[in-house]
Short mmCIF file of C-alpha atoms in Angstrom, two decimals:
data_model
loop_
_atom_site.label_atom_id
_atom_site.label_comp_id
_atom_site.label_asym_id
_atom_site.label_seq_id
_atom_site.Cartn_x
_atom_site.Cartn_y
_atom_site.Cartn_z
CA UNK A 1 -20.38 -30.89 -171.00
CA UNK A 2 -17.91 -32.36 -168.29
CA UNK A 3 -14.62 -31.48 -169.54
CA UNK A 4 -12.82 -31.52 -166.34
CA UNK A 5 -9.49 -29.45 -167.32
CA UNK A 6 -12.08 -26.77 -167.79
CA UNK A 7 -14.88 -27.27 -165.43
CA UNK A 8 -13.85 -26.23 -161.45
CA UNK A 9 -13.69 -29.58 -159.32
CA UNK A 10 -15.58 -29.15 -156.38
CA UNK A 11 -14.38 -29.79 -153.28
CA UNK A 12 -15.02 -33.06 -151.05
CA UNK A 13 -17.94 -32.77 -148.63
CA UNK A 14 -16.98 -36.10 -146.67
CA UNK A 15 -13.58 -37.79 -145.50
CA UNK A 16 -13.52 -41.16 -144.67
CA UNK A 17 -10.23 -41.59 -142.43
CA UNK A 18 -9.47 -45.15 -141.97
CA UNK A 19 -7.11 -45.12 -139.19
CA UNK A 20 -6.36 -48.95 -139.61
CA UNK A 21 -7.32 -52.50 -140.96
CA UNK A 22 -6.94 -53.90 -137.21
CA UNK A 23 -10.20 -55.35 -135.64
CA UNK A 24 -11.49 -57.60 -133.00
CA UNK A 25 -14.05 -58.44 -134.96
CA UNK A 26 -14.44 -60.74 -138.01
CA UNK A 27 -17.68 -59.97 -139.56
CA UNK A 28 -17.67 -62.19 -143.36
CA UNK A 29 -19.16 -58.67 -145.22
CA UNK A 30 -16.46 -56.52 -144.06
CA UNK A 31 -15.92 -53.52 -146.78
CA UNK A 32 -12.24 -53.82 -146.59
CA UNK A 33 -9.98 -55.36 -148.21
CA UNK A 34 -9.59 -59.03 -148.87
CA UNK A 35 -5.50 -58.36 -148.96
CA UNK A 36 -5.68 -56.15 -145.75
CA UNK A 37 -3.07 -58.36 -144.13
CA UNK A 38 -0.45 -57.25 -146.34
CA UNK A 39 -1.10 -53.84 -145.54
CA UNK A 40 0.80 -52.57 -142.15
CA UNK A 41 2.47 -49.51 -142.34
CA UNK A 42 -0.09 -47.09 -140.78
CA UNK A 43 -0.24 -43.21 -141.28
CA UNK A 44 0.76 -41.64 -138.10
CA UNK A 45 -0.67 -38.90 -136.15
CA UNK A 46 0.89 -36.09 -137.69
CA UNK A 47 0.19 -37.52 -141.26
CA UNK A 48 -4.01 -37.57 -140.24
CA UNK A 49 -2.91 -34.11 -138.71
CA UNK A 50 -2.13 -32.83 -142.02
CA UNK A 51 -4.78 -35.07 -144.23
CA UNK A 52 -7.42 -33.78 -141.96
CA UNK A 53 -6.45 -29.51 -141.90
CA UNK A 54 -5.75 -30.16 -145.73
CA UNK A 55 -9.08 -31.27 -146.30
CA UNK A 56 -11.06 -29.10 -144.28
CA UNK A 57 -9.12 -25.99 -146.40
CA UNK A 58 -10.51 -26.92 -149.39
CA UNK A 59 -14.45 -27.48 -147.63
CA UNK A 60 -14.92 -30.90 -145.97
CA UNK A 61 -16.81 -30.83 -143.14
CA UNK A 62 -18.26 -34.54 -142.26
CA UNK A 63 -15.24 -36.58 -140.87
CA UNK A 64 -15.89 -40.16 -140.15
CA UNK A 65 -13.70 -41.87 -138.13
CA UNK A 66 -13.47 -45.92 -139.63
CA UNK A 67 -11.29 -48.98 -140.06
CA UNK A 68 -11.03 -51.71 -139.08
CA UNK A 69 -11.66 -50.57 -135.48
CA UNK A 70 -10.89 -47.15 -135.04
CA UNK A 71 -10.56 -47.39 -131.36
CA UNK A 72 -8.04 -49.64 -131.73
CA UNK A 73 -5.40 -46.24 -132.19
CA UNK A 74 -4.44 -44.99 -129.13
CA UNK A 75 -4.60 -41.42 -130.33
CA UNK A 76 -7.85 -41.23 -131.49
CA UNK A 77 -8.51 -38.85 -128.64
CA UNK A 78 -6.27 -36.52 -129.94
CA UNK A 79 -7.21 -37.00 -133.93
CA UNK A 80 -10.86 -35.75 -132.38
CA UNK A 81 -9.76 -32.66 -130.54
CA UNK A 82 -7.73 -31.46 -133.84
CA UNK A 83 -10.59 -32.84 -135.70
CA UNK A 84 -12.99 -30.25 -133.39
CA UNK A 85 -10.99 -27.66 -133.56
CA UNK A 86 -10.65 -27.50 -137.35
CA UNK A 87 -14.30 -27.57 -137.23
CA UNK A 88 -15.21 -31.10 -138.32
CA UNK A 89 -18.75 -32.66 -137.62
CA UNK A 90 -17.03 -35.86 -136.30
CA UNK A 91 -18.55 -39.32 -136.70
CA UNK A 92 -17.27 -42.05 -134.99
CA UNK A 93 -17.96 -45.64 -136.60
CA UNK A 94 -17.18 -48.63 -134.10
CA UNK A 95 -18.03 -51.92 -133.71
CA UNK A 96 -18.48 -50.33 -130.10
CA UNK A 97 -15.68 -53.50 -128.84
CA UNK A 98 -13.00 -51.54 -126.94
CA UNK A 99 -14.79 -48.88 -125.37
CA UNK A 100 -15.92 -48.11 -122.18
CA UNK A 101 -17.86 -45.57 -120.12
CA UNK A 102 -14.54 -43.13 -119.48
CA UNK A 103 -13.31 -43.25 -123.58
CA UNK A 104 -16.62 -42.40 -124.08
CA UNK A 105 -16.75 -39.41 -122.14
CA UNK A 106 -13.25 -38.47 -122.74
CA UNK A 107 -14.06 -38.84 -126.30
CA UNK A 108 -17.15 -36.18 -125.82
CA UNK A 109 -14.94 -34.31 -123.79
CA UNK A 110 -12.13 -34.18 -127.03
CA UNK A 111 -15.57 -32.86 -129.32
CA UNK A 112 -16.52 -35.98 -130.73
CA UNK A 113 -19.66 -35.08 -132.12
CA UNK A 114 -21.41 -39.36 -133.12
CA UNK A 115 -21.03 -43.11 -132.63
CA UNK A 116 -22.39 -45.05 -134.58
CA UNK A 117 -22.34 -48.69 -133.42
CA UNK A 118 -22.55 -51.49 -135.82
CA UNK A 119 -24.29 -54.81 -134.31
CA UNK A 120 -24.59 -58.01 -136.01
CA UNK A 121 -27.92 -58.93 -135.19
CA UNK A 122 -30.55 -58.70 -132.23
CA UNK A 123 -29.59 -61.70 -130.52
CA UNK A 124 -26.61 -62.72 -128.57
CA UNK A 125 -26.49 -65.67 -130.61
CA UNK A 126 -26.73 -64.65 -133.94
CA UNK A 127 -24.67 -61.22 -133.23
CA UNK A 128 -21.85 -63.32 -131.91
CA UNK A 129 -22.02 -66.15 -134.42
CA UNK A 130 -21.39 -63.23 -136.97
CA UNK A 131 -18.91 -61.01 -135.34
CA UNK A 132 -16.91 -64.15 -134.76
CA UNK A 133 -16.81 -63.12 -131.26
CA UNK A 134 -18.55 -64.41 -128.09
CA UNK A 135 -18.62 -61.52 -125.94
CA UNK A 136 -19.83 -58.43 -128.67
CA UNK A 137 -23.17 -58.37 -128.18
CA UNK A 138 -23.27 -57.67 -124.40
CA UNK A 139 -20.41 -55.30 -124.82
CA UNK A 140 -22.15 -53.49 -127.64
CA UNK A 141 -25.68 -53.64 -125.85
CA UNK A 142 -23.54 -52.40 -123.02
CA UNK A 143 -21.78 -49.25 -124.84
CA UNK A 144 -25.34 -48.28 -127.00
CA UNK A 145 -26.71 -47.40 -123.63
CA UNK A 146 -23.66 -45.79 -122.65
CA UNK A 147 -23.35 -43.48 -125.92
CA UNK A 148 -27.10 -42.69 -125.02
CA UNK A 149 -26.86 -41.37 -121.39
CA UNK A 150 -24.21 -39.13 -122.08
CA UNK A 151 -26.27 -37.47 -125.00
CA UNK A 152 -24.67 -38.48 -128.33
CA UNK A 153 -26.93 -38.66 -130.87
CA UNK A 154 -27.80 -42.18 -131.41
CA UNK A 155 -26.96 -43.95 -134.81
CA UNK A 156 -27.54 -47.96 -135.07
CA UNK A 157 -26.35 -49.78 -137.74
CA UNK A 158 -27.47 -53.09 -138.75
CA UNK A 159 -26.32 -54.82 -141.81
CA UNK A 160 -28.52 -56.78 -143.15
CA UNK A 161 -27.91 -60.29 -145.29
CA UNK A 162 -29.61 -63.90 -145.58
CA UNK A 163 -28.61 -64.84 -141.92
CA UNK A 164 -30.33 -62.05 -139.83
CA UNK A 165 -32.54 -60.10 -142.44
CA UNK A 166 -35.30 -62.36 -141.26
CA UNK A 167 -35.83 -60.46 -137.62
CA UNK A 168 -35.91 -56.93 -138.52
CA UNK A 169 -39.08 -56.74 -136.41
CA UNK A 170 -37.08 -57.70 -133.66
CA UNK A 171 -33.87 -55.35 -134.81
CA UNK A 172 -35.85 -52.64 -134.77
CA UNK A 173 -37.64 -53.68 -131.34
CA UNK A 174 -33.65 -53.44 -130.34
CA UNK A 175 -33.31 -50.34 -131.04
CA UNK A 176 -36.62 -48.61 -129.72
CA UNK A 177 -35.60 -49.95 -126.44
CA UNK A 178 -32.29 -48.53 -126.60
CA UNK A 179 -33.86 -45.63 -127.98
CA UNK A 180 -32.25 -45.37 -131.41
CA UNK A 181 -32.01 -41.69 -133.08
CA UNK A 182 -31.40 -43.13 -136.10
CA UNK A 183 -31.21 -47.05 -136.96
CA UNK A 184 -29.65 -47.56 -140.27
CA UNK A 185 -30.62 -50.85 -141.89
CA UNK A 186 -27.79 -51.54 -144.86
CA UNK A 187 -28.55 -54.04 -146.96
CA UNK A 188 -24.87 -56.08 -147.77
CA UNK A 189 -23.23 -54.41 -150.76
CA UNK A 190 -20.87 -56.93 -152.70
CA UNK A 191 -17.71 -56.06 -152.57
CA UNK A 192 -14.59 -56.90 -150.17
CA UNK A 193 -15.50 -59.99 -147.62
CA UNK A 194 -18.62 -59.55 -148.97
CA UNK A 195 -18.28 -60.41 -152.46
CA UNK A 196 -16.42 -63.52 -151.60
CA UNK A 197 -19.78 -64.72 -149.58
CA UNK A 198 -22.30 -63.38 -152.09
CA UNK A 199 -23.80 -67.14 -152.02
CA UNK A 200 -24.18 -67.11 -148.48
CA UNK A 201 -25.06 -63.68 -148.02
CA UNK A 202 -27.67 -62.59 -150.92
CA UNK A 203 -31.33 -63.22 -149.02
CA UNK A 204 -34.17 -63.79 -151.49
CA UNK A 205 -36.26 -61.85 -152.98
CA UNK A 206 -39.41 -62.57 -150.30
CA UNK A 207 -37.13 -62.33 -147.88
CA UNK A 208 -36.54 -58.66 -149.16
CA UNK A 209 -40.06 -58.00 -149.46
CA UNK A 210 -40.82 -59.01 -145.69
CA UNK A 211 -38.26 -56.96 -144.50
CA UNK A 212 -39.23 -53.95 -146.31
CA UNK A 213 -43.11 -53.81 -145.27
CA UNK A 214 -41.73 -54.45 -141.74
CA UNK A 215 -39.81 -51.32 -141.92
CA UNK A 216 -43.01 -49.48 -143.56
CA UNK A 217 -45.07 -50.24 -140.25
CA UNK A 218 -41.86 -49.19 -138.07
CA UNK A 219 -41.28 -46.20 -139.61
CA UNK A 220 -45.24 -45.27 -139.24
CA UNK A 221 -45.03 -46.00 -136.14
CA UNK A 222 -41.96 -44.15 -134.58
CA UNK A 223 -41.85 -41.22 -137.17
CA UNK A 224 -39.45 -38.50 -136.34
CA UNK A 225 -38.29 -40.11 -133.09
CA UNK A 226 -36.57 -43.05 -134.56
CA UNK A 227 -35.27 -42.59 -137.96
CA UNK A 228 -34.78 -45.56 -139.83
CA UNK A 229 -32.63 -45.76 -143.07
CA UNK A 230 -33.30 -48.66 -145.54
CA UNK A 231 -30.83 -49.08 -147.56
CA UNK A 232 -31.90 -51.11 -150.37
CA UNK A 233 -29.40 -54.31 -151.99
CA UNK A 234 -28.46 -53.11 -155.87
CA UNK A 235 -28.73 -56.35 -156.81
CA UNK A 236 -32.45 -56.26 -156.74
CA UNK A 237 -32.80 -53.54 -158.97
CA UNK A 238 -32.92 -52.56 -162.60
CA UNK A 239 -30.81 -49.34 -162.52
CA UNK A 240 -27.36 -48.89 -160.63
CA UNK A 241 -27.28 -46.68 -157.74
CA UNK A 242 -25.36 -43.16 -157.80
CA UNK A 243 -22.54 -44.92 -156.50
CA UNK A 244 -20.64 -42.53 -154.15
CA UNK A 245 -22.64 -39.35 -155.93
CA UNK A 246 -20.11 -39.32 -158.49
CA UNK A 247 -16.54 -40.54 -158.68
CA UNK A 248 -14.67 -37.52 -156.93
CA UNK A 249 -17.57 -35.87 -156.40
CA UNK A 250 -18.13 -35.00 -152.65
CA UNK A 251 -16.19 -38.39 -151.13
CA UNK A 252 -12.80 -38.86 -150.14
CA UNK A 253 -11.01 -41.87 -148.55
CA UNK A 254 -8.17 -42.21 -146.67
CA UNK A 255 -6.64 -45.73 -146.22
CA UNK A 256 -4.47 -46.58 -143.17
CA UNK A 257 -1.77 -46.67 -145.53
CA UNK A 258 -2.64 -43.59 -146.49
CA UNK A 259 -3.83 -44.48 -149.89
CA UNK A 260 -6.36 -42.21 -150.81
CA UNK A 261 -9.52 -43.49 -152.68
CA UNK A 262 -12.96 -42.04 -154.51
CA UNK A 263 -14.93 -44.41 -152.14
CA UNK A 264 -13.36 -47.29 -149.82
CA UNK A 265 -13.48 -50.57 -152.08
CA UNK A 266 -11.70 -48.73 -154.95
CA UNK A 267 -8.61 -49.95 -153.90
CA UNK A 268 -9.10 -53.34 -155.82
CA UNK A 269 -9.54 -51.64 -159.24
CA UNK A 270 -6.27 -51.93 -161.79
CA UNK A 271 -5.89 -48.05 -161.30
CA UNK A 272 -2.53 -46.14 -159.60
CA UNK A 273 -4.37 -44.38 -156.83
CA UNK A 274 -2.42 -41.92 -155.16
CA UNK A 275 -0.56 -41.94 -151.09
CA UNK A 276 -0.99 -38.92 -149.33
CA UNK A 277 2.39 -39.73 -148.69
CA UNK A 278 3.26 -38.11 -151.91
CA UNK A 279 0.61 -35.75 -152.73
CA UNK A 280 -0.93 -32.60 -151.12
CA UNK A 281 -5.19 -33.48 -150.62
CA UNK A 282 -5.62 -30.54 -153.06
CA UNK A 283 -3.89 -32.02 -155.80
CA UNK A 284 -4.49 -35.49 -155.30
CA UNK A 285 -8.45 -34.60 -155.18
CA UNK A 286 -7.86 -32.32 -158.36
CA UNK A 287 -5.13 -33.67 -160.54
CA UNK A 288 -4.09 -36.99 -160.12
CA UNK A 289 -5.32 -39.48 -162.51
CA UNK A 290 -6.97 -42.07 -160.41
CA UNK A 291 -9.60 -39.55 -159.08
CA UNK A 292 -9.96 -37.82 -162.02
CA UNK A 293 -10.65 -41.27 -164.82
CA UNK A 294 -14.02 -41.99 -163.82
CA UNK A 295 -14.85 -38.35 -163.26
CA UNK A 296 -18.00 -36.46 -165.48
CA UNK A 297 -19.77 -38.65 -168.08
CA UNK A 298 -16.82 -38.56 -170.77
CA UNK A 299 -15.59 -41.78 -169.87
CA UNK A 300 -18.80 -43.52 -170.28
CA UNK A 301 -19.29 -45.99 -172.99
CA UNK A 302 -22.41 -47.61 -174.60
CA UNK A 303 -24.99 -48.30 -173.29
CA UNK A 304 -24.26 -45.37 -170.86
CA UNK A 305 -22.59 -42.43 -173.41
CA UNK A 306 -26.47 -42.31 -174.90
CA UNK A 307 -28.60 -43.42 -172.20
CA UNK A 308 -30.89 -40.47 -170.72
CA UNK A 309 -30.66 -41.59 -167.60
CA UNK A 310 -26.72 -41.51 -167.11
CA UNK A 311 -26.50 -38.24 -165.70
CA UNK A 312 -28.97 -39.67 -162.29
CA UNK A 313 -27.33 -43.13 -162.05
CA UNK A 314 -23.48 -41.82 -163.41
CA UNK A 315 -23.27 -45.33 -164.69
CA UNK A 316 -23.29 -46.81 -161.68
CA UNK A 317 -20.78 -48.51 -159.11
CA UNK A 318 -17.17 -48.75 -161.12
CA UNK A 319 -15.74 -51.63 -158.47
CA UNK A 320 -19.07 -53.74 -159.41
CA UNK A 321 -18.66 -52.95 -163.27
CA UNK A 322 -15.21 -54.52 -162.63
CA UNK A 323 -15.99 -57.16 -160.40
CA UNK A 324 -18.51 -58.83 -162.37
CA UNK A 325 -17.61 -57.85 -165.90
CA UNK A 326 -13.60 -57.41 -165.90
CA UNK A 327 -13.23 -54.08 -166.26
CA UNK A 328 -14.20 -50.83 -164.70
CA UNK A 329 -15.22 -48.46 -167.73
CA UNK A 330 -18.27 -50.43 -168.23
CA UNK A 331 -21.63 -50.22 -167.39
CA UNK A 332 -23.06 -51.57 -164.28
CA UNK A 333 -24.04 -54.81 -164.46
CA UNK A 334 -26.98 -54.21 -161.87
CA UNK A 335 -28.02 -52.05 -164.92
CA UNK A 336 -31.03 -54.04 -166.68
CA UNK A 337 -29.88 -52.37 -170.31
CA UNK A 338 -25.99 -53.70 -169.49
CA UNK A 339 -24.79 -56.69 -171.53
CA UNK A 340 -23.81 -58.26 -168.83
CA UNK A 341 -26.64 -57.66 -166.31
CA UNK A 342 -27.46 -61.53 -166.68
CA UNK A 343 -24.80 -61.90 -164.11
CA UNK A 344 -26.81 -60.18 -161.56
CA UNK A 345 -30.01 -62.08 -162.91
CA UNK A 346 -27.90 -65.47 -162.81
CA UNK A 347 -26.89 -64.64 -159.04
CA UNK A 348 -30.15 -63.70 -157.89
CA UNK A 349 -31.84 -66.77 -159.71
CA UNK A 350 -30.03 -68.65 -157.56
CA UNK A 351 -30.67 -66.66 -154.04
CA UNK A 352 -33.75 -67.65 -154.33
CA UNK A 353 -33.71 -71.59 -153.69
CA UNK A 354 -30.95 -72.08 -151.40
CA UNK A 355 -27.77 -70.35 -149.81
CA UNK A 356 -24.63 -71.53 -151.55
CA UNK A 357 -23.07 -74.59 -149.63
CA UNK A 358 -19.53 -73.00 -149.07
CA UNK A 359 -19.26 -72.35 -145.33
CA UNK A 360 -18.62 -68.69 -145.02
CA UNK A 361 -15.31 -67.40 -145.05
CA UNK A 362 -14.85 -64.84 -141.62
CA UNK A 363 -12.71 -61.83 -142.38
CA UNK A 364 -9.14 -62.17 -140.31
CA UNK A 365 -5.58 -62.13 -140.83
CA UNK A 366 -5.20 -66.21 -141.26
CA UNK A 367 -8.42 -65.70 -144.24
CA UNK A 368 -6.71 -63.07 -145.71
CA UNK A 369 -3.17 -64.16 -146.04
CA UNK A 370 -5.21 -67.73 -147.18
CA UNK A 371 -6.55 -65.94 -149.95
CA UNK A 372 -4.12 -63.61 -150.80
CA UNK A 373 -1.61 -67.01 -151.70
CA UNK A 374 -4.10 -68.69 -153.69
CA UNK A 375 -4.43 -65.62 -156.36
CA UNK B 1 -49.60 -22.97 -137.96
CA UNK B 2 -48.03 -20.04 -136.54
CA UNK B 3 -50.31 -19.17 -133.65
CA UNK B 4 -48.57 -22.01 -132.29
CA UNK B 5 -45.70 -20.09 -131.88
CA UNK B 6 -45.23 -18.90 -128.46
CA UNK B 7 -43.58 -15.43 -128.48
CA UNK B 8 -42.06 -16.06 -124.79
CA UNK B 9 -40.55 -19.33 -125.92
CA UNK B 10 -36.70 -19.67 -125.57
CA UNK B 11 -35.46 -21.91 -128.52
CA UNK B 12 -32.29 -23.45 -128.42
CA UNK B 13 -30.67 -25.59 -130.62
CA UNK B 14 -31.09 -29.31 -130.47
CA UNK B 15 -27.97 -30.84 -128.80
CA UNK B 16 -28.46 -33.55 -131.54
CA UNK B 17 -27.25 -30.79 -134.17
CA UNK B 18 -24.67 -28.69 -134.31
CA UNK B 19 -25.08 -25.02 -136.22
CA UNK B 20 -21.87 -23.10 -137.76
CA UNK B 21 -20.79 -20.62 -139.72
CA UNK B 22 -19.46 -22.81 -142.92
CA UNK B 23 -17.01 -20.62 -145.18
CA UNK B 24 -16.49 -22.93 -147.81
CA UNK B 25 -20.45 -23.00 -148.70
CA UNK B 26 -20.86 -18.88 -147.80
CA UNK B 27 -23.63 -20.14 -145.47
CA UNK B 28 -24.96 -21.48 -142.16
CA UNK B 29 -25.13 -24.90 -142.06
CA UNK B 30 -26.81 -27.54 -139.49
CA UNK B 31 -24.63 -30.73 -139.29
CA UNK B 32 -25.68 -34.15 -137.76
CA UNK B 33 -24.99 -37.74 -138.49
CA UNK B 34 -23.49 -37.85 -141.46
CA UNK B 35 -25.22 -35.15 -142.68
CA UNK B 36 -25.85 -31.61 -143.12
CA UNK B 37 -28.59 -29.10 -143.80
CA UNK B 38 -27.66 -25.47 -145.82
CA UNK B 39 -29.49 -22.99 -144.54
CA UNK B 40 -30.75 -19.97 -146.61
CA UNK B 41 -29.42 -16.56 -145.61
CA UNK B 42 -32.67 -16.29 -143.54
CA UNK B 43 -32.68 -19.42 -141.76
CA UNK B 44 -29.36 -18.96 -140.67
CA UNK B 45 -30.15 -14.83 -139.30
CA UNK B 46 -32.78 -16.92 -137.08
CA UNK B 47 -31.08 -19.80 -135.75
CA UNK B 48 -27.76 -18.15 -135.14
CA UNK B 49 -29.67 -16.10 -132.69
CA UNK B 50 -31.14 -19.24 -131.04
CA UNK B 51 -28.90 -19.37 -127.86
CA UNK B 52 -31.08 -20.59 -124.99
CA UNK B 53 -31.27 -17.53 -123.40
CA UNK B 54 -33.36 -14.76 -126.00
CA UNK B 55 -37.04 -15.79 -126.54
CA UNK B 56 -38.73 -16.14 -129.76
CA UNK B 57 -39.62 -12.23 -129.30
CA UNK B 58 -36.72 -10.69 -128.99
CA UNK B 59 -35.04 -12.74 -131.95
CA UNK B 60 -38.32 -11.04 -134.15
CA UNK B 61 -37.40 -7.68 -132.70
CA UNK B 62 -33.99 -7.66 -133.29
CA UNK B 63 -34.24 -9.05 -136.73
CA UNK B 64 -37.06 -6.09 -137.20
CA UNK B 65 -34.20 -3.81 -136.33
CA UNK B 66 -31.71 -5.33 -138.24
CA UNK B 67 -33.95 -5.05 -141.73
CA UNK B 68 -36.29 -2.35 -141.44
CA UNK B 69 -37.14 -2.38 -145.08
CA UNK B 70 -38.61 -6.13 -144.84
CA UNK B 71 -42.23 -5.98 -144.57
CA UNK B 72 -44.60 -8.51 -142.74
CA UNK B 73 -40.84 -10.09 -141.36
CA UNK B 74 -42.59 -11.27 -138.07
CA UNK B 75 -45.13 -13.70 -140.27
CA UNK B 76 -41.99 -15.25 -141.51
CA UNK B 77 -40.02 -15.42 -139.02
CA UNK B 78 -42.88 -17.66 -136.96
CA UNK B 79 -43.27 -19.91 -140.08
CA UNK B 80 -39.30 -20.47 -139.92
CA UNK B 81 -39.92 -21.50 -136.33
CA UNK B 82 -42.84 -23.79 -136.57
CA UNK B 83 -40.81 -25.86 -138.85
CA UNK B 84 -37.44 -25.92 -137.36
CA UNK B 85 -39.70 -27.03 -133.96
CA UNK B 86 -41.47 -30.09 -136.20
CA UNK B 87 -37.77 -30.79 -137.81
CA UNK B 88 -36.40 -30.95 -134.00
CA UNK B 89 -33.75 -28.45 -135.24
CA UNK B 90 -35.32 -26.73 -132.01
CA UNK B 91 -36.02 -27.33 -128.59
CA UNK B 92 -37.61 -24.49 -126.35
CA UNK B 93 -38.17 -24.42 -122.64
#
């Protein structure tokens, strides 16, 4: 039984602060927003302040630190020191553009636990053709060695799509070289910038297939010293993933307009999510109805309500059950026994011949205020 | 496995992980990347005594002291440490 009013809600594990929407970068499978330009009024130190000690009274402990570009805020360095001494594990997730050696240290120096950085791809070329910028990839190559020599634990990430999915032998050379503690390989997800490329962006199946027996003989091969996280595309499978563990289960997002969200492309559902502004973590987390609707199995429809497998796969991803089939209380589509899972099969049918011939559409203010006027 | 253990070791804690006391989960916990490891009551008597300074030895003898009543504790104890070592959780000098 999941009868929420009666069962205790457990606390978030994770919060996702996403100081801001602001980034020198224009990657076309950006998570955010499509409409992020018409979102400017940013939470302010104190508010994060608060949002983060709230939090961390009720149990969080992982903190990433997100946007957009996080490094873009000038007081990051003081978000981490409060962050430390509340007694977050702080993770800082950059497209490593803005830094330099000093930030870096001063950010150590402030208790910043991580960095991840994100790259594009292992060339200069391909990187910058996909960051929409022409100077990343030295930078980044530049601040990866940085974040290593001053002992940070080492996290790469790499998303991976039609353009670039191709050379994971050499992405994963990459990162050997710069001696990668972790490299995490994320396959696009649909949603956001993303979902507006899906032609461009979905590789083919063989393509898949490559890729994954590549990262077989890597992993073999480095074991323990270089960890490397696959994470596989939905779209190529028969049963939904455990989207976010659970709706309001351990995750909790925090937009730079300090909406607050069960994961970070919830914001496009047709649901009244609640602004920190208004509400205290505590009861936003327990009580208020946008975290709670999707929460448990009680919500769940056919072919979910009777499916055995609904309490491993909780139905799946609710912004993809929208997306593709209009509204949110149904099943996944990526879900083989969904009625509408011939959307997925339709999309992928066509992955496999060619990429759509739409040029892709790079994620900046001029794209988003484009798009946002043709809706 | 054990015999691998080296009672003169000093184990510290890899700087890749950080160890703390967690209230909310009644436990020690080891946190990394975007993750985190709960540690059983026993796990977390060991590495909270892991400080770079105490070898393996002492950390058995004071844990002796600390539960008489546990029999064979020392067996354990090694076993703990041959697999935090593999894990990395561990680094010794």
């Amino acid at each position: 039984m999941s009868d929420i009013s009666t069962t205790a809600v457990k606390p978030p594990f994770w919060l996702l602060a996403e100081l801001t929407y602001r980034c020198p970068l224009q990657c076309p499978y950006c998570s955010n927003p499509i409409e992020f330009a018409s979102i400017k009024e940013e939470l302010n130190t104190e508010d994060w302040f608060r949002v983060m000690r709230e939090a961390r009274e009720m149990g969080a402990v992982q903190l990433g630190f997100s946007g957009g570009e996080p490094l873009v805020r000038k007081d990051l360095p003081v978000l981490v020191s409060e962050a430390r001494r509340l007694g977050y594990y702080i993770n800082l997730i950059t497209s490593g553009v803005g830094m330099n050696a000093d930030k870096i240290a001063s950010l150590k120096q402030a208790g910043l636990d991580h960095i991840q950085i994100s790259f594009q791809a292992s060339s200069a070329e391909l990187n910058n053709y996909f960051a929409g910028s022409d100077k990343a990839f030295a930078q980044k190559l530049a601040m990866a060695q940085e974040v290593k020599k001053q002992g940070y634990p080492m996290v790469l990430n790499f998303v991976l799509h039609r353009g670039n999915v191709d050379q994971v032998d050499q992405i994963l050379e990459l990162s050997a070289r710069l001696q990668a503690d972790y490299v995490e390989l994320a396959n696009t997800q649909y949603y956001g910038w993303a979902f507006h490329n899906r032609e461009q962006l979905l590789p083919s199946r063989e393509q898949l297939q490559k890729a994954e027996a590549m990262v077989q003989q890597y992993r073999e091969k480095f074991g323990e010293k270089m960890k490397i996280i696959f994470v596989v595309p939905d779209y190529y499978e028969t049963r939904p993933k455990r989207c976010m563990n659970g709706w309001g289960n351990i995750f909790l997002t925090v937009t730079p307009d300090g909406t607050a969200l069960p994961c970070h492309s919830a914001r496009q559902l047709p649901i009244e999510f609640p602004n920190i502004r208004e509400w205290s973590i505590a009861d936003l987390w327990q009580k208020s109805p946008g975290f709670n609707i999707f929460r448990g199995d009680d919500w769940m429809r056919e072919p979910c309500r009777s499916c055995p497998e609904k309490s491993q796969d909780l139905g799946g991803c609710r912004c993809q059950a929208f997306m593709l089939s209009g509204d949110a209380a149904n099943a996944d589509p990526v879900c083989d026994k969904s009625p509408h899972h011939h959307l997925i099969k339709d999309t992928v049918a066509k992955a496999q011949c060619e990429a759509g011939e739409q040029p892709l559409v790079f994620r900046n203010w001029g794209n988003s205020k484009q798009l946002m006027d043709k809706c | 496995m054990t015999g691998l253990i080296n009672s003169q070791w000093v184990p510290r804690i890899n700087p890749h992980f950080r160890l703390q006391w967690e209230p909310a989960q009644e436990a020690y916990v080891l946190l990394y990347p975007e993750g985190m490891i709960k540690l059983n009551f026993s796990g977390g008597e060991i590495l909270s005594r892991c400080d770079g300074k105490k070898p393996i030895g002492n950390v058995v003898l004071e844990l002796q002291q600390k539960f008489p009543e546990a029999e064979g504790i020392e067996t354990d104890i090694k076993e703990f440490f041959a697999t935090a070592f593999e894990r990395r959780w561990l680094s010794h000098e």
